[in-house]
GROMACS .gro file of C-alpha atoms in nm:
model
  210
    1UNK     CA    1  12.695   9.661  11.993
    2UNK     CA    2  12.497   9.292  11.975
    3UNK     CA    3  12.592   9.058  11.747
    4UNK     CA    4  12.321   8.857  11.619
    5UNK     CA    5  12.413   8.486  11.577
    6UNK     CA    6  12.244   8.414  11.284
    7UNK     CA    7  12.356   8.118  10.995
    8UNK     CA    8  12.357   8.370  10.685
    9UNK     CA    9  12.392   8.229  10.277
   10UNK     CA   10  12.705   8.286  10.106
   11UNK     CA   11  12.882   8.119   9.769
   12UNK     CA   12  13.244   8.160   9.713
   13UNK     CA   13  13.354   8.123   9.323
   14UNK     CA   14  13.386   7.790   9.177
   15UNK     CA   15  13.604   7.750   8.913
   16UNK     CA   16  13.502   7.417   8.803
   17UNK     CA   17  13.311   7.136   8.857
   18UNK     CA   18  13.294   6.793   8.843
   19UNK     CA   19  13.005   6.491   8.912
   20UNK     CA   20  13.279   6.153   8.981
   21UNK     CA   21  13.001   5.950   9.107
   22UNK     CA   22  12.621   5.925   9.068
   23UNK     CA   23  12.361   5.687   9.234
   24UNK     CA   24  12.032   5.633   9.313
   25UNK     CA   25  11.931   5.927   9.519
   26UNK     CA   26  12.277   6.081   9.552
   27UNK     CA   27  12.594   6.188   9.403
   28UNK     CA   28  12.944   6.339   9.451
   29UNK     CA   29  13.093   6.663   9.343
   30UNK     CA   30  13.401   6.785   9.287
   31UNK     CA   31  13.425   7.170   9.353
   32UNK     CA   32  13.766   7.368   9.265
   33UNK     CA   33  13.684   7.611   9.527
   34UNK     CA   34  13.840   8.006   9.573
   35UNK     CA   35  13.968   8.078   9.859
   36UNK     CA   36  14.014   8.406  10.066
   37UNK     CA   37  14.354   8.448   9.992
   38UNK     CA   38  14.290   8.326   9.564
   39UNK     CA   39  14.422   8.031   9.608
   40UNK     CA   40  14.192   7.785   9.469
   41UNK     CA   41  14.084   7.432   9.658
   42UNK     CA   42  13.934   7.107   9.565
   43UNK     CA   43  13.651   7.022   9.810
   44UNK     CA   44  13.456   6.654   9.752
   45UNK     CA   45  13.092   6.660   9.899
   46UNK     CA   46  12.809   6.465   9.886
   47UNK     CA   47  12.526   6.591   9.717
   48UNK     CA   48  12.165   6.517   9.879
   49UNK     CA   49  11.825   6.567   9.819
   50UNK     CA   50  11.726   6.634  10.174
   51UNK     CA   51  11.541   6.466  10.444
   52UNK     CA   52  11.267   6.477  10.703
   53UNK     CA   53  11.230   6.360  11.060
   54UNK     CA   54  10.940   6.332  11.293
   55UNK     CA   55  10.987   6.315  11.703
   56UNK     CA   56  10.629   6.155  11.718
   57UNK     CA   57  10.526   6.227  12.099
   58UNK     CA   58  10.242   6.051  12.265
   59UNK     CA   59   9.995   6.153  12.554
   60UNK     CA   60  10.243   5.984  12.801
   61UNK     CA   61  10.520   6.162  12.726
   62UNK     CA   62  10.671   5.904  12.485
   63UNK     CA   63  10.821   5.925  12.206
   64UNK     CA   64  10.786   5.695  11.926
   65UNK     CA   65  11.115   5.549  11.797
   66UNK     CA   66  11.247   5.200  11.593
   67UNK     CA   67  11.556   4.988  11.601
   68UNK     CA   68  11.754   4.982  11.250
   69UNK     CA   69  11.996   4.806  11.091
   70UNK     CA   70  12.260   5.077  10.916
   71UNK     CA   71  12.523   4.893  10.756
   72UNK     CA   72  12.769   5.190  10.712
   73UNK     CA   73  12.849   5.213  11.027
   74UNK     CA   74  12.756   4.840  11.123
   75UNK     CA   75  12.503   4.894  11.430
   76UNK     CA   76  12.178   4.883  11.477
   77UNK     CA   77  12.065   5.220  11.571
   78UNK     CA   78  11.756   5.382  11.749
   79UNK     CA   79  11.610   5.644  11.568
   80UNK     CA   80  11.320   5.843  11.507
   81UNK     CA   81  11.108   5.807  11.193
   82UNK     CA   82  11.246   5.953  10.868
   83UNK     CA   83  11.322   5.957  10.498
   84UNK     CA   84  11.423   6.111  10.146
   85UNK     CA   85  11.265   6.437  10.004
   86UNK     CA   86  11.174   6.213   9.707
   87UNK     CA   87  11.061   6.455   9.492
   88UNK     CA   88  11.173   6.789   9.403
   89UNK     CA   89  11.041   7.069   9.567
   90UNK     CA   90  10.789   6.846   9.766
   91UNK     CA   91  10.632   6.987  10.084
   92UNK     CA   92  10.842   6.906  10.380
   93UNK     CA   93  10.507   6.804  10.585
   94UNK     CA   94  10.402   6.578  10.357
   95UNK     CA   95  10.688   6.394  10.354
   96UNK     CA   96  10.716   6.350  10.687
   97UNK     CA   97  10.327   6.230  10.730
   98UNK     CA   98  10.415   5.988  10.454
   99UNK     CA   99  10.690   5.860  10.656
  100UNK     CA  100  10.520   5.869  11.036
  101UNK     CA  101  10.295   5.586  10.798
  102UNK     CA  102  10.510   5.393  10.661
  103UNK     CA  103  10.741   5.340  10.918
  104UNK     CA  104  10.548   5.335  11.222
  105UNK     CA  105  10.157   5.305  11.070
  106UNK     CA  106  10.114   5.625  11.323
  107UNK     CA  107   9.921   5.981  11.201
  108UNK     CA  108   9.937   6.301  11.428
  109UNK     CA  109   9.692   6.567  11.431
  110UNK     CA  110   9.923   6.883  11.565
  111UNK     CA  111  10.287   6.941  11.373
  112UNK     CA  112  10.549   7.191  11.432
  113UNK     CA  113  10.852   7.240  11.318
  114UNK     CA  114  11.132   7.141  11.576
  115UNK     CA  115  11.470   7.213  11.470
  116UNK     CA  116  11.649   7.233  11.076
  117UNK     CA  117  11.975   7.128  11.096
  118UNK     CA  118  12.268   7.012  10.800
  119UNK     CA  119  12.379   6.688  10.908
  120UNK     CA  120  12.726   6.672  10.785
  121UNK     CA  121  12.793   7.032  10.681
  122UNK     CA  122  13.224   6.987  10.614
  123UNK     CA  123  13.090   6.705  10.328
  124UNK     CA  124  12.758   6.668  10.234
  125UNK     CA  125  12.471   6.928  10.166
  126UNK     CA  126  12.245   6.703  10.338
  127UNK     CA  127  11.944   6.968  10.512
  128UNK     CA  128  11.687   6.783  10.759
  129UNK     CA  129  11.393   6.933  10.889
  130UNK     CA  130  11.280   6.747  11.232
  131UNK     CA  131  10.901   6.783  11.296
  132UNK     CA  132  10.734   6.750  11.612
  133UNK     CA  133  10.422   6.540  11.579
  134UNK     CA  134  10.115   6.532  11.847
  135UNK     CA  135   9.784   6.368  11.913
  136UNK     CA  136   9.861   6.046  11.793
  137UNK     CA  137   9.674   5.792  11.646
  138UNK     CA  138   9.680   5.469  11.414
  139UNK     CA  139   9.639   5.505  11.059
  140UNK     CA  140   9.394   5.339  10.940
  141UNK     CA  141   9.427   5.085  10.665
  142UNK     CA  142   9.672   4.787  10.545
  143UNK     CA  143   9.973   4.871  10.680
  144UNK     CA  144  10.289   4.962  10.449
  145UNK     CA  145  10.526   4.689  10.366
  146UNK     CA  146  10.835   4.766  10.434
  147UNK     CA  147  11.111   4.579  10.301
  148UNK     CA  148  11.517   4.578  10.276
  149UNK     CA  149  11.645   4.741  10.624
  150UNK     CA  150  11.311   4.824  10.737
  151UNK     CA  151  11.142   4.514  10.707
  152UNK     CA  152  11.380   4.403  11.070
  153UNK     CA  153  11.264   4.747  11.216
  154UNK     CA  154  11.146   4.680  11.610
  155UNK     CA  155  10.915   4.994  11.742
  156UNK     CA  156  10.931   5.119  12.035
  157UNK     CA  157  10.754   5.411  12.296
  158UNK     CA  158  11.022   5.555  12.540
  159UNK     CA  159  10.966   5.847  12.766
  160UNK     CA  160  11.171   6.145  12.644
  161UNK     CA  161  11.403   6.181  12.965
  162UNK     CA  162  11.562   5.809  12.911
  163UNK     CA  163  11.593   5.935  12.575
  164UNK     CA  164  11.783   6.231  12.676
  165UNK     CA  165  11.996   6.026  12.915
  166UNK     CA  166  12.100   5.776  12.646
  167UNK     CA  167  12.208   6.078  12.401
  168UNK     CA  168  12.418   6.216  12.680
  169UNK     CA  169  12.557   5.890  12.811
  170UNK     CA  170  12.639   5.794  12.447
  171UNK     CA  171  12.434   5.541  12.364
  172UNK     CA  172  12.245   5.660  12.096
  173UNK     CA  173  12.396   5.847  11.871
  174UNK     CA  174  12.135   5.888  11.530
  175UNK     CA  175  12.163   6.213  11.429
  176UNK     CA  176  11.774   6.304  11.428
  177UNK     CA  177  11.708   6.126  11.750
  178UNK     CA  178  11.990   6.337  11.881
  179UNK     CA  179  11.908   6.671  11.766
  180UNK     CA  180  11.515   6.597  11.790
  181UNK     CA  181  11.476   6.488  12.211
  182UNK     CA  182  11.747   6.738  12.300
  183UNK     CA  183  11.592   7.042  12.137
  184UNK     CA  184  11.271   6.940  12.267
  185UNK     CA  185  11.434   6.874  12.581
  186UNK     CA  186  11.502   7.264  12.521
  187UNK     CA  187  11.171   7.404  12.434
  188UNK     CA  188  10.986   7.213  12.741
  189UNK     CA  189  11.236   7.389  12.961
  190UNK     CA  190  11.184   7.718  12.764
  191UNK     CA  191  10.928   7.877  12.596
  192UNK     CA  192  10.717   7.531  12.567
  193UNK     CA  193  10.617   7.375  12.242
  194UNK     CA  194  10.343   7.588  12.111
  195UNK     CA  195  10.610   7.876  12.092
  196UNK     CA  196  10.781   7.667  11.801
  197UNK     CA  197  10.762   7.727  11.452
  198UNK     CA  198  10.472   7.605  11.254
  199UNK     CA  199  10.453   7.355  11.022
  200UNK     CA  200  10.456   7.513  10.679
  201UNK     CA  201  10.718   7.768  10.784
  202UNK     CA  202  10.989   7.844  10.553
  203UNK     CA  203  11.293   7.629  10.466
  204UNK     CA  204  11.574   7.827  10.282
  205UNK     CA  205  11.765   7.478  10.260
  206UNK     CA  206  11.507   7.318  10.060
  207UNK     CA  207  11.226   7.563   9.934
  208UNK     CA  208  10.887   7.393   9.870
  209UNK     CA  209  10.531   7.502   9.774
  210UNK     CA  210  10.299   7.551  10.021
   0.00000   0.00000   0.00000
């Protein structure tokens, strides 16, 4: 008998819940959860609106990356364009197109879902959809005016193979970049990018209106 390897929704009983901290975009929730043996354990986790990220691949096989300071880890990380789902129920493709424009002043014609992940499911409910964007060109009009950490960003286009080597060597640590470049490498070595899910594929973790 073959077992299907697939995540499945499940929800254990919660006997009490509280929100001890509420920030601008995220909050911390404390739940008392009934364990399989009947005991109750307290679980603290960050409540997150969800995110999108864009692996933008140009005609030369290079990935558009940006370098940005991340205060919690005290490092400047090479990343791919990404951002929060600021509006509840927002179409993730619309959000991804916005982030690519705002952070890189780039637009793309061909969009596909590359991979969906939970970033840290043991302590946060953040879900991220990583898109593959192809057929790139410069966006029209004025560049978006960035602020705070984004004002110090630098952009580059790096060959996919170089990024894969950097991830495996421990030189690149951003979650979305690592997951994205390794997923693209796997797709190219397998059934190809045309076999990837369409850009409007359902996303149960963050349902949206098409």
